[in-house]
mmCIF file of C-alpha atoms in Angstrom:
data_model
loop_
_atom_site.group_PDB
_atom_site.id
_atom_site.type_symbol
_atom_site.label_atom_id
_atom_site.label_comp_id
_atom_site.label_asym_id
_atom_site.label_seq_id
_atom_site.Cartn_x
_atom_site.Cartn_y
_atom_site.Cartn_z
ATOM 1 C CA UNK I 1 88.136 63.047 92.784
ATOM 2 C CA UNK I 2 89.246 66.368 95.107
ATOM 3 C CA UNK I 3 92.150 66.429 93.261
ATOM 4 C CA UNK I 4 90.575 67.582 90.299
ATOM 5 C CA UNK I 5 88.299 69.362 92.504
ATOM 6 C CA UNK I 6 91.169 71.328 93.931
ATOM 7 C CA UNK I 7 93.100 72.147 90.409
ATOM 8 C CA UNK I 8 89.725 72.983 88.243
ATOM 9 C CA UNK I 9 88.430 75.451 91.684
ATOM 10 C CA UNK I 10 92.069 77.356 91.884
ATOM 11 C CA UNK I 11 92.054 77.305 87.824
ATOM 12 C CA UNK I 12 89.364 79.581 88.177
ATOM 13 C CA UNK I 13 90.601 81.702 90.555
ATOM 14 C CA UNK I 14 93.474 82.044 88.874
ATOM 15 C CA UNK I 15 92.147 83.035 86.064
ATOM 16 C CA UNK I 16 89.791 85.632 87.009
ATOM 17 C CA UNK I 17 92.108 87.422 89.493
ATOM 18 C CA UNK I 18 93.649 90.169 87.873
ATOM 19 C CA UNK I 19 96.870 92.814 89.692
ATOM 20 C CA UNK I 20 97.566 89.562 91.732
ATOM 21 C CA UNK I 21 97.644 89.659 95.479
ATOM 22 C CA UNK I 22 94.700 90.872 97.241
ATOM 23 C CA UNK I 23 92.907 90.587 94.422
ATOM 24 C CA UNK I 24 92.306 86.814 95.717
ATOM 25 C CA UNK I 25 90.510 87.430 98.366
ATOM 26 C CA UNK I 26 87.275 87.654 97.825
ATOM 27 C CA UNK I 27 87.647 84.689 95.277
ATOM 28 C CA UNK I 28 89.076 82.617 98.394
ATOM 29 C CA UNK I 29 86.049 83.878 100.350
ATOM 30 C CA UNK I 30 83.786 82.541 98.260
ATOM 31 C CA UNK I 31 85.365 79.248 97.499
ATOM 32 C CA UNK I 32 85.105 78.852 101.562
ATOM 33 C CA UNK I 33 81.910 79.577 101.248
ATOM 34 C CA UNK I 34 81.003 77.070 98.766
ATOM 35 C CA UNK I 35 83.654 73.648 99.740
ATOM 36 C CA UNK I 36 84.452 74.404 103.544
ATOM 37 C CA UNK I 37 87.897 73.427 102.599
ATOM 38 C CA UNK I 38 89.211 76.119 104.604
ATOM 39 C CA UNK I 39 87.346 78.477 107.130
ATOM 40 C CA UNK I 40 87.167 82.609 106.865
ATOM 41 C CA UNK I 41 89.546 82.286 110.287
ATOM 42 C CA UNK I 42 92.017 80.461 108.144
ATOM 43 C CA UNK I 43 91.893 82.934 105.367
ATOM 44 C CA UNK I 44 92.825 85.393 108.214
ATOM 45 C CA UNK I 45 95.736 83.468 108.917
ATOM 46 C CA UNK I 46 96.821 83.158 105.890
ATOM 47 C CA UNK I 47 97.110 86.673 105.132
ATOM 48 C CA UNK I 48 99.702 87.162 107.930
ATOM 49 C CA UNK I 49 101.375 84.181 107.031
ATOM 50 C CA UNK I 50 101.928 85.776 103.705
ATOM 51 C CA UNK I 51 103.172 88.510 104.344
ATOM 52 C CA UNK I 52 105.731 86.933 106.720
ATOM 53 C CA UNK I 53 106.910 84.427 103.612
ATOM 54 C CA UNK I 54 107.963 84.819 100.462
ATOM 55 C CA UNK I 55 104.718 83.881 98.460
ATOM 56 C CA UNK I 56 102.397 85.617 97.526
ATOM 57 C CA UNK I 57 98.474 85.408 99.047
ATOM 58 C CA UNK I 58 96.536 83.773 96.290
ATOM 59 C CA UNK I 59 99.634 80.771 95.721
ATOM 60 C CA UNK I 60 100.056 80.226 99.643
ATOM 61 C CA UNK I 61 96.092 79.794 100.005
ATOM 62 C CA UNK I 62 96.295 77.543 97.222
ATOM 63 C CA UNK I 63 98.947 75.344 99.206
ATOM 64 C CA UNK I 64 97.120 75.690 102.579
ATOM 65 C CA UNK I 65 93.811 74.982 101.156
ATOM 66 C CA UNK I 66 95.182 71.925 98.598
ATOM 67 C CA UNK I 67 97.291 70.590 101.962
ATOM 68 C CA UNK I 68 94.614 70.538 104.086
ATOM 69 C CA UNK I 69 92.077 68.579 102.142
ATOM 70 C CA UNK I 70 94.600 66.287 99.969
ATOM 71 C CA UNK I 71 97.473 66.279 101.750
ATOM 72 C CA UNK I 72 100.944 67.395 100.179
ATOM 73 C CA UNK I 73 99.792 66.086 96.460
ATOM 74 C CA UNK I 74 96.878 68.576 96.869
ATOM 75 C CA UNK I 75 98.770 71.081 97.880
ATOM 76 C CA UNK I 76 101.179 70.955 94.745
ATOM 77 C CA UNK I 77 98.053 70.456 92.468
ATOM 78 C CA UNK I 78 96.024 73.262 93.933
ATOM 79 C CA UNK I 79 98.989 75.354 93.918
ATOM 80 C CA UNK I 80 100.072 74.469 89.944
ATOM 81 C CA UNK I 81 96.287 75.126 89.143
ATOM 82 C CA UNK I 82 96.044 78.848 90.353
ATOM 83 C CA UNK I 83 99.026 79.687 88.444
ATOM 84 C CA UNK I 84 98.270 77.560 85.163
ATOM 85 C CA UNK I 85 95.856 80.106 84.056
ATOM 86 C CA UNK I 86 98.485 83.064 84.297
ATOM 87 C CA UNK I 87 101.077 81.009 82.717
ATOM 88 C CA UNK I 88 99.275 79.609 79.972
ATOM 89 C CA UNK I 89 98.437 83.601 79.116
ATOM 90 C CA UNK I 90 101.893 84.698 79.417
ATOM 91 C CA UNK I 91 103.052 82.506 77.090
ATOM 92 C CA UNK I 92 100.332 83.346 74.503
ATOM 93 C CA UNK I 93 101.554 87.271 75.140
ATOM 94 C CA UNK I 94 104.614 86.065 74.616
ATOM 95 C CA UNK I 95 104.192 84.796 70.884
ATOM 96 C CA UNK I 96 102.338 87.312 70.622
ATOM 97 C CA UNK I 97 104.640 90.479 71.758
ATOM 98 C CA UNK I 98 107.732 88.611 69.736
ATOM 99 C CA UNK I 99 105.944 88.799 66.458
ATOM 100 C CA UNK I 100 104.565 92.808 67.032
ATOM 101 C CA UNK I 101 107.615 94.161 69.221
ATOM 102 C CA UNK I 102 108.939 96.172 67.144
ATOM 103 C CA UNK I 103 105.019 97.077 65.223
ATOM 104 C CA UNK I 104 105.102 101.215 65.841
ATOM 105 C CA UNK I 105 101.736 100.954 67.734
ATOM 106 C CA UNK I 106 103.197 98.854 70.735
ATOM 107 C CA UNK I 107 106.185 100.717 71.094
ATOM 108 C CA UNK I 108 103.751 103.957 71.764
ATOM 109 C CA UNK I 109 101.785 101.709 74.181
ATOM 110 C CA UNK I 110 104.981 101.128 76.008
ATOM 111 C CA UNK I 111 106.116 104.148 76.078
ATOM 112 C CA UNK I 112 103.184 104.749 78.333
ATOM 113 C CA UNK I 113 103.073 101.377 79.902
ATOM 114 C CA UNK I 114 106.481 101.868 81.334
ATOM 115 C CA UNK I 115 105.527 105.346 82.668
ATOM 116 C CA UNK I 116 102.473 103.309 84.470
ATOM 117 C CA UNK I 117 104.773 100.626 85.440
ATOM 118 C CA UNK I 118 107.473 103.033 87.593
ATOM 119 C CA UNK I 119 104.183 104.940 89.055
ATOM 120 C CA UNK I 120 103.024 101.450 90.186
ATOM 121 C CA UNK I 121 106.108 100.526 91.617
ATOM 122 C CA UNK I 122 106.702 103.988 93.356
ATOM 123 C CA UNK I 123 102.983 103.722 95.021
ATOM 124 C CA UNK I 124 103.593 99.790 96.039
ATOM 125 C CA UNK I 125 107.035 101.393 98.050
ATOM 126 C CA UNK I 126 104.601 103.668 99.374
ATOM 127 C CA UNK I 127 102.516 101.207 100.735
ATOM 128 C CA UNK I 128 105.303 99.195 101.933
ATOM 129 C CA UNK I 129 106.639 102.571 104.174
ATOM 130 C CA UNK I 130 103.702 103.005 105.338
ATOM 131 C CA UNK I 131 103.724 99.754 107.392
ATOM 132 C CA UNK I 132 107.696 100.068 108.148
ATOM 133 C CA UNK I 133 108.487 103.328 108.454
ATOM 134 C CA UNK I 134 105.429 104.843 110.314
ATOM 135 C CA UNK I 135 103.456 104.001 112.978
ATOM 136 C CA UNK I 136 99.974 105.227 111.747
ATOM 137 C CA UNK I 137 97.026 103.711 114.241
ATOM 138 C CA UNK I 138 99.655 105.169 117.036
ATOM 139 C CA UNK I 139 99.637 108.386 115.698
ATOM 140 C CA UNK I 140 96.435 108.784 116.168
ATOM 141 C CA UNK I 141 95.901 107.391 118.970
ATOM 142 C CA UNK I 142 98.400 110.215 120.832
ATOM 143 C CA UNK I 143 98.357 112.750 117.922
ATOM 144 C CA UNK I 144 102.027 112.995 118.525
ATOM 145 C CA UNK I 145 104.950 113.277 115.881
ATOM 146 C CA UNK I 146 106.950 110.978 118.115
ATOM 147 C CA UNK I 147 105.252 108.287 117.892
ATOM 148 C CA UNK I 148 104.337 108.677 114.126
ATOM 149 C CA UNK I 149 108.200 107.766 112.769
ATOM 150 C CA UNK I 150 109.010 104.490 113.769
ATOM 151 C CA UNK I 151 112.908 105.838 114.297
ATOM 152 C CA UNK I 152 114.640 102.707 114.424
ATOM 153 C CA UNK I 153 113.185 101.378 110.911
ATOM 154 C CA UNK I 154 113.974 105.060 109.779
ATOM 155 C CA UNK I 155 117.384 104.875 110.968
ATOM 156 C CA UNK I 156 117.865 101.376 109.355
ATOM 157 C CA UNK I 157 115.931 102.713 105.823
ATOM 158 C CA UNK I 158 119.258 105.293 105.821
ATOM 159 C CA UNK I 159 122.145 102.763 106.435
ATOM 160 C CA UNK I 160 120.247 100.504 104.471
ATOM 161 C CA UNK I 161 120.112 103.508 101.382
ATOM 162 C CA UNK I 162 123.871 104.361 102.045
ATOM 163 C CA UNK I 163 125.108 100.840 102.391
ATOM 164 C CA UNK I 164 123.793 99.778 98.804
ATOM 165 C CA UNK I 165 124.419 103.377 97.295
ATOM 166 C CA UNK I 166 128.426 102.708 98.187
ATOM 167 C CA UNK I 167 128.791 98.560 98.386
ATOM 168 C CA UNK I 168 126.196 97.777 95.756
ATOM 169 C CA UNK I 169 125.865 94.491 97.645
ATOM 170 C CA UNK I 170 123.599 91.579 96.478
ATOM 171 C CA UNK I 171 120.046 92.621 97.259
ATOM 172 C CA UNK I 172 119.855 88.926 99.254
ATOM 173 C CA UNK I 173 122.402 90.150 101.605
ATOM 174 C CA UNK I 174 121.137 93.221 102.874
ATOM 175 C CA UNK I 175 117.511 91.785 103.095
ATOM 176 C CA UNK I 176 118.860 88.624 105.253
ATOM 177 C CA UNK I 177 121.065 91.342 107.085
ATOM 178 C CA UNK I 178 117.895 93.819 107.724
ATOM 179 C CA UNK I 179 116.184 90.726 108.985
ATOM 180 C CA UNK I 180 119.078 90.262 111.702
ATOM 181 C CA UNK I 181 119.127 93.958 112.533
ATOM 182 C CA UNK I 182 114.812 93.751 113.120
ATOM 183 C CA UNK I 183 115.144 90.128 115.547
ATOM 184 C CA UNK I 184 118.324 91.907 117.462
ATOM 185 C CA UNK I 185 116.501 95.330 117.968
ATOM 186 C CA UNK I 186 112.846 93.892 118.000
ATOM 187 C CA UNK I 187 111.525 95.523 115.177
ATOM 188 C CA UNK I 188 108.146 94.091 115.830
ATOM 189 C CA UNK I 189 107.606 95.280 118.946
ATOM 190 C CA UNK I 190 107.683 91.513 119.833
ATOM 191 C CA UNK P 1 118.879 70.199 79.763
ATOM 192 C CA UNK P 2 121.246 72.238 81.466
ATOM 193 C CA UNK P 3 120.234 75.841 80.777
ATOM 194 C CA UNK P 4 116.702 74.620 81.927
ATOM 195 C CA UNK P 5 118.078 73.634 84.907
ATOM 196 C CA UNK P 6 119.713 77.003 84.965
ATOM 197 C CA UNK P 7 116.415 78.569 84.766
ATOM 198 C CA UNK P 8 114.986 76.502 87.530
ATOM 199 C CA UNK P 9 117.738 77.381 89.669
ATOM 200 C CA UNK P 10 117.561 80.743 89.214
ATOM 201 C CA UNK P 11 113.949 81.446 89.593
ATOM 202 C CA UNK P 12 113.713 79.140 92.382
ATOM 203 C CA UNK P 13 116.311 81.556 94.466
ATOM 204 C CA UNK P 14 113.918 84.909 93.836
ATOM 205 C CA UNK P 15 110.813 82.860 94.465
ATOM 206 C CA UNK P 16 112.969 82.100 97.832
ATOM 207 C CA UNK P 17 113.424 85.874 98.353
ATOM 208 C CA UNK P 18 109.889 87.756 96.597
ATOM 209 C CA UNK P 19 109.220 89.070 100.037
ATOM 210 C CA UNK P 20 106.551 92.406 100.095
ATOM 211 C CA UNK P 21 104.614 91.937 96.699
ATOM 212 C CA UNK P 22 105.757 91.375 93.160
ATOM 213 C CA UNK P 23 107.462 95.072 92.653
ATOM 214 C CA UNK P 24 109.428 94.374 95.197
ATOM 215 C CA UNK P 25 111.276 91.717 93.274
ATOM 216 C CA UNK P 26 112.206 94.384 90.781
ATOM 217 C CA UNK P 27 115.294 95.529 92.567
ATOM 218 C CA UNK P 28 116.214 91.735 92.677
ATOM 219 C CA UNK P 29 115.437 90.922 89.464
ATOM 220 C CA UNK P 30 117.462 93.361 88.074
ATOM 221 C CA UNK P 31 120.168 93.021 89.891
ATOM 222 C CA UNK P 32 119.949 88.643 88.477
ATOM 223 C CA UNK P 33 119.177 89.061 84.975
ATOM 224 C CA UNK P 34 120.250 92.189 84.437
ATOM 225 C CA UNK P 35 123.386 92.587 85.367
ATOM 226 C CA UNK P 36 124.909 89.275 86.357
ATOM 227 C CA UNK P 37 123.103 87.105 84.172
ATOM 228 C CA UNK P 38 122.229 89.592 81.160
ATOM 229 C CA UNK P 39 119.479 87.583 80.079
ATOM 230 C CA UNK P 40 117.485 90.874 79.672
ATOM 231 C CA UNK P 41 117.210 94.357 79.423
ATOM 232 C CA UNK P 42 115.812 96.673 82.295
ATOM 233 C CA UNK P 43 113.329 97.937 79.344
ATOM 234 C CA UNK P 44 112.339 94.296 79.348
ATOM 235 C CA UNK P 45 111.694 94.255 82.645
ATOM 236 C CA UNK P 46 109.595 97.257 82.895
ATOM 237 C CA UNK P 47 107.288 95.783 79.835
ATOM 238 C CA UNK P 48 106.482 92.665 82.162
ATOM 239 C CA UNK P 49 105.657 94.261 85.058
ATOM 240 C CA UNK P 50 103.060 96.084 82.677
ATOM 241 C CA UNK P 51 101.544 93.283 81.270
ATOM 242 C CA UNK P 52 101.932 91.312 84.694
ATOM 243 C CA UNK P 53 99.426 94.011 85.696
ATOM 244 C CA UNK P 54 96.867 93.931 83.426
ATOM 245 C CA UNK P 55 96.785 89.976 82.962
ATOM 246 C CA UNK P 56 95.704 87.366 85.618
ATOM 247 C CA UNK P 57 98.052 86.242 88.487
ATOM 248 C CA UNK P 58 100.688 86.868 90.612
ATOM 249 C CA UNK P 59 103.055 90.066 88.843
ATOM 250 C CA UNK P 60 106.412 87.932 89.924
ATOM 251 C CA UNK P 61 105.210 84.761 88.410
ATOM 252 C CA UNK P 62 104.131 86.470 85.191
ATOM 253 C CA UNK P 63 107.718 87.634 84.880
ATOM 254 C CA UNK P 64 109.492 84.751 85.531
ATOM 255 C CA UNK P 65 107.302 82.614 82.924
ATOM 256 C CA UNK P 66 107.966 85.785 80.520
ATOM 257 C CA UNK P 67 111.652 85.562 81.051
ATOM 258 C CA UNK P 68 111.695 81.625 80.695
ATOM 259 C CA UNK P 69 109.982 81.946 77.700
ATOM 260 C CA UNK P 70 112.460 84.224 76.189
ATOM 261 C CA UNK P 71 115.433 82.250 77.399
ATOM 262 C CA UNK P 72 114.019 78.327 76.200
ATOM 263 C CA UNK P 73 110.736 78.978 74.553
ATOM 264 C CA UNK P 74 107.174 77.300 76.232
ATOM 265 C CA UNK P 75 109.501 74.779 78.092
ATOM 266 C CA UNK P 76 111.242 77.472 79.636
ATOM 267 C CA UNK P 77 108.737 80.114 80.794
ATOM 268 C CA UNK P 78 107.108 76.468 82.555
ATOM 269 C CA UNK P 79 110.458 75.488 83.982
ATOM 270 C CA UNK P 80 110.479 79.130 85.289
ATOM 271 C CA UNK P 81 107.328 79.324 86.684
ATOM 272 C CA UNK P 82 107.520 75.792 88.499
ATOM 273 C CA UNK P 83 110.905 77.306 89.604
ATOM 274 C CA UNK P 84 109.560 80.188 91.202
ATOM 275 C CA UNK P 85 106.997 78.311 92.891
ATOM 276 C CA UNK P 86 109.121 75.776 94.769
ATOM 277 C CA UNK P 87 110.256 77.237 97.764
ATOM 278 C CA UNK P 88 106.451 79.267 98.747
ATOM 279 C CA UNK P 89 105.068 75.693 98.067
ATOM 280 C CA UNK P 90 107.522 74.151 100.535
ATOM 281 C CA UNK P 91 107.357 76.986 102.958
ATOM 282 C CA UNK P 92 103.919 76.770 103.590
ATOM 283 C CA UNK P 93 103.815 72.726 103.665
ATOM 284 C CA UNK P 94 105.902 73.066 106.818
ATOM 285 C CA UNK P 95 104.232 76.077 108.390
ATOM 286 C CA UNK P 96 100.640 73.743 107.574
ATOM 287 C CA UNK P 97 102.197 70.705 108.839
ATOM 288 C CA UNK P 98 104.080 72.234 111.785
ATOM 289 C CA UNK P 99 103.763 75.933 113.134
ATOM 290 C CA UNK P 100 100.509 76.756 113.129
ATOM 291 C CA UNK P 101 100.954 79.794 114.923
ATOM 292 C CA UNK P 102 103.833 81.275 113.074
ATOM 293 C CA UNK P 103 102.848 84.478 112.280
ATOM 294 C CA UNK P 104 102.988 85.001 116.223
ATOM 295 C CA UNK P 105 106.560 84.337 116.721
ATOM 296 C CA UNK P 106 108.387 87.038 117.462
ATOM 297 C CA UNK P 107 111.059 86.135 116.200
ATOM 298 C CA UNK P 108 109.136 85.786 112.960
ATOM 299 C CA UNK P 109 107.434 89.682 113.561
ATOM 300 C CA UNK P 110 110.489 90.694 114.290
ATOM 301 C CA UNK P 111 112.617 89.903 111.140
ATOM 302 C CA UNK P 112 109.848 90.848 108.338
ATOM 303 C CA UNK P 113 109.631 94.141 110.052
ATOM 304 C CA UNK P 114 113.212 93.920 109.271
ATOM 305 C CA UNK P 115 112.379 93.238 105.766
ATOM 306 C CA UNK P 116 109.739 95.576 105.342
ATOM 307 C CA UNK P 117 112.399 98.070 105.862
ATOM 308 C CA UNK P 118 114.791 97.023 103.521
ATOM 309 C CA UNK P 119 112.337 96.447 100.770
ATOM 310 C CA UNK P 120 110.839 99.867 101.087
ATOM 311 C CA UNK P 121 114.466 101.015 100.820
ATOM 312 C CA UNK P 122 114.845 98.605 97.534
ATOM 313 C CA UNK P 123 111.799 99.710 95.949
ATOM 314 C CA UNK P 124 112.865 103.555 96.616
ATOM 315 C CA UNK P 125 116.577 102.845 94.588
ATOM 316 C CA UNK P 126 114.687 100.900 91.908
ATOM 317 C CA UNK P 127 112.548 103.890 91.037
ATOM 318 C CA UNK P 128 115.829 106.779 90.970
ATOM 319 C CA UNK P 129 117.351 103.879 89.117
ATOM 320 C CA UNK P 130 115.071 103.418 85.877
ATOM 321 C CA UNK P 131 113.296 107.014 86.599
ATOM 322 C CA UNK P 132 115.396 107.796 83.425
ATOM 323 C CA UNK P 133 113.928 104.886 80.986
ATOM 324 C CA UNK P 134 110.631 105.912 81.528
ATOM 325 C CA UNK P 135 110.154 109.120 82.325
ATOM 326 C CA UNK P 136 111.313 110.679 79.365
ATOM 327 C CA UNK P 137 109.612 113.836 78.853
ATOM 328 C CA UNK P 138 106.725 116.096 80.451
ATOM 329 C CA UNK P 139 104.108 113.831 78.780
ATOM 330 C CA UNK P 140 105.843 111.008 80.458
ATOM 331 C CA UNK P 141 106.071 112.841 83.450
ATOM 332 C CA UNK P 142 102.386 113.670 83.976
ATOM 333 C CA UNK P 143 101.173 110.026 83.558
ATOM 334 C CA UNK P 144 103.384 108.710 85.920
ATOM 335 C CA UNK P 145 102.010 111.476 88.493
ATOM 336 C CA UNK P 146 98.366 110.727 87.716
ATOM 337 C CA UNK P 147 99.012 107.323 87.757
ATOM 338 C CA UNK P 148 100.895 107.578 91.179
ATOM 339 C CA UNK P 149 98.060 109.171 92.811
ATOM 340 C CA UNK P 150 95.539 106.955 92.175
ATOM 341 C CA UNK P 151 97.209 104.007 92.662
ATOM 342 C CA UNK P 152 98.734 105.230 96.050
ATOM 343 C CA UNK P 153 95.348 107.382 97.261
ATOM 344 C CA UNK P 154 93.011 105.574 95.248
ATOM 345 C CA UNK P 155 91.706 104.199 98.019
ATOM 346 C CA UNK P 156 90.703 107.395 99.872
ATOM 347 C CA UNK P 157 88.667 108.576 96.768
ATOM 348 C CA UNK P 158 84.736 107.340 96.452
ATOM 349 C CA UNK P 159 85.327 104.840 93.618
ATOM 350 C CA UNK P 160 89.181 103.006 93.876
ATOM 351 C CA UNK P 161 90.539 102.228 89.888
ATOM 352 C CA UNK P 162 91.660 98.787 89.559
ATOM 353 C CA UNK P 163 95.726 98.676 88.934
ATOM 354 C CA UNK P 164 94.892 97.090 85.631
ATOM 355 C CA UNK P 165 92.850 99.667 84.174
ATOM 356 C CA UNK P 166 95.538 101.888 85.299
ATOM 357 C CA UNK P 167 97.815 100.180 83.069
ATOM 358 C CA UNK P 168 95.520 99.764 80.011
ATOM 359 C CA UNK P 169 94.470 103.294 80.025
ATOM 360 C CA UNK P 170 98.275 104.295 80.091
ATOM 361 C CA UNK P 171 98.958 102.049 77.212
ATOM 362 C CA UNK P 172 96.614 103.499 75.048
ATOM 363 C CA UNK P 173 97.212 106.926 75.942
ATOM 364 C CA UNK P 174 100.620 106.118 74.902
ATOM 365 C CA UNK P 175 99.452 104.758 71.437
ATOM 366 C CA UNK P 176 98.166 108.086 70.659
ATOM 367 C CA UNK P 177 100.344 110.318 72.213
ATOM 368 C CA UNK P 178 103.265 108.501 72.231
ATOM 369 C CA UNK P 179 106.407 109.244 70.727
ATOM 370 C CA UNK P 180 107.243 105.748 70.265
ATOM 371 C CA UNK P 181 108.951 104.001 67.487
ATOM 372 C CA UNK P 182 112.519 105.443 67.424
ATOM 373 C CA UNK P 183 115.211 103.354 68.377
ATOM 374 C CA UNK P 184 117.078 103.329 71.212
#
């Protein structure tokens, strides 16, 4: 029965992949390994194709892989069976945090946790940048401050900044608009 | 029956737009349920992300099934999980189905370096935004600068911390030196 196959081997991945993401991958490189469902080269893809949609790695694998050996039913039931694991938890949590919210002990956890939470964000902006806004393999290559600053991202990163700051437009809008400015420039060197 | 639907709806729309990781979503997701739909608080928020962290899965699907949850009970944090799910389901059925190579396109490249502008840009305003619910005082202040710098460098030092223990060790530094408890 694959389809069972396919939900109980994404349960477990699911469930033992912790900070989401990358975190998947060697998971998915394993389960290749063991079912030849889907090939190392296909993992490959798959991380490009992720981060040119808007899923995330471990539920687009779970698609691919479920799609490719049962079809669009085992894509749905691969998919629902990486994520049952997180949202089974997070709905335990959930009883959980509504009953000991307002407990003195987990508001002094939070008040750290939220600390964490901003640093998190702050370095996963970071990381973004560092792809967008800088050209790093380049910059060594030539040694160059030139070709460091990507100066067409940078310039869009400040109308971007100054456009929201005074418009507070929908955050939908300016992304779909940011992808117009990157085809009509060839942001992507492409 | 309606307000799930609601629910669907909505999540379904940031699933359509998570683009660049679940923090990324933050600007969005504020932006939805905080201040058009005011289903919760940016507080709120914050507290998922930090549990999303330190608990298995995706960070943007642990907040959606948090925030369904809230809104219509177990039903709801499903119905908001499915939700989110739809459209990265569909999405890659098609690209399987039919454009095997598009990651290639240029057209494709092109755009999400686009993107990757604008979210970098999104994540930056999110941080100046709720920089004052979180960092509240020097103690504050100095986690969120340790916690930066290992989660941002981490990877240039010999052993890399996993996010989550980031998180967990933050939490329980806060339940002893907190200053919890007061209300806001």
């Amino acid at each position: 029965m694959i389809y069972l196959r396919l939900f109980i081997n994404f349960f477990k991945t699911g469930l033992f992949t912790v900070g989401g993401g990358l975190a998947t991958l060697p998971f998915l490189y394993e389960m290749s390994d063991a079912t030849h469902w889907f090939s190392h080269g296909d993992i490959a893809d798959m991380i490009a194709i992720s981060e040119s949609t808007p899923g995330a790695i471990g539920i687009n694998m779970a698609t691919y892989a479920g799609f490719k050996t049962g079809g669009i039913p085992g894509g749905f039931v691969a998919t629902v069976g990486l994520a049952a694991p997180s949202i089974i938890i997070i709905l335990i949590i959930s009883r959980f945090l509504a009953r000991f919210r307002t407990n003195p002990y987990v508001e002094k956890a939070f008040y750290g946790l939220r600390a964490a939470s901003i640093a998190m964000i702050t370095a996963a902006g970071l990381n973004v940048a560092r792809i967008a806004l800088v050209d790093i393999p380049a910059f060594q290559e030539t040694g160059s401050v030139t070709d460091l600053v990507l100066w067409k991202a940078v310039l869009l990163a400040i109308a971007v900044f100054l456009f929201m700051k005074k418009f507070k437009t929908h955050p939908i809008v300016v992304l779909a608009a940011s992808a117009c400015v990157g085809i009509l420039f060839r942001f992507g060197g492409v | 029956m309606k307000e799930l639907l609601e629910l669907y709806l909505e999540f379904m729309k940031i699933g359509a737009v998570n683009f660049g990781g679940g923090y990324a979503m933050l600007p969005l997701l504020e932006r939805e349920l905080v201040t058009e739909k005011k289903w919760v608080t940016t507080e709120d928020l914050l507290d998922y992300f930090a549990i999303g962290q330190c608990t298995p899965g995706v960070i943007a699907l642990n907040v959606s099934t948090f925030i369904g949850n809230k809104r219509k009970g177990t039903l709801g944090g499903v119905v908001a999980s499915l939700g989110f799910l739809s459209i990265p389901i569909l999405i890659i059925l098609v690209i399987a189905m039919f454009l095997t190579n598009f990651a290639d396109l240029p057209v494709v490249k092109n755009a999400f370096a686009g993107i990757r502008v604008c979210v970098c840009v999104l994540i930056f305003q999110a941080v100046l935004r709720l920089w004052s619910k979180s960092i509240v005082d020097k103690v504050t202040l100095a986690l969120y600068l340790v916690i930066f710098f290992l989660a941002a460098f981490g990877s240039l030092l010999p052993v890399k911390v996993p996010a989550a223990v980031l998180v967990i060790c933050a939490g329980v530094f806060g339940v002893f030196f907190g200053k919890g408890g007061e209300k806001k």
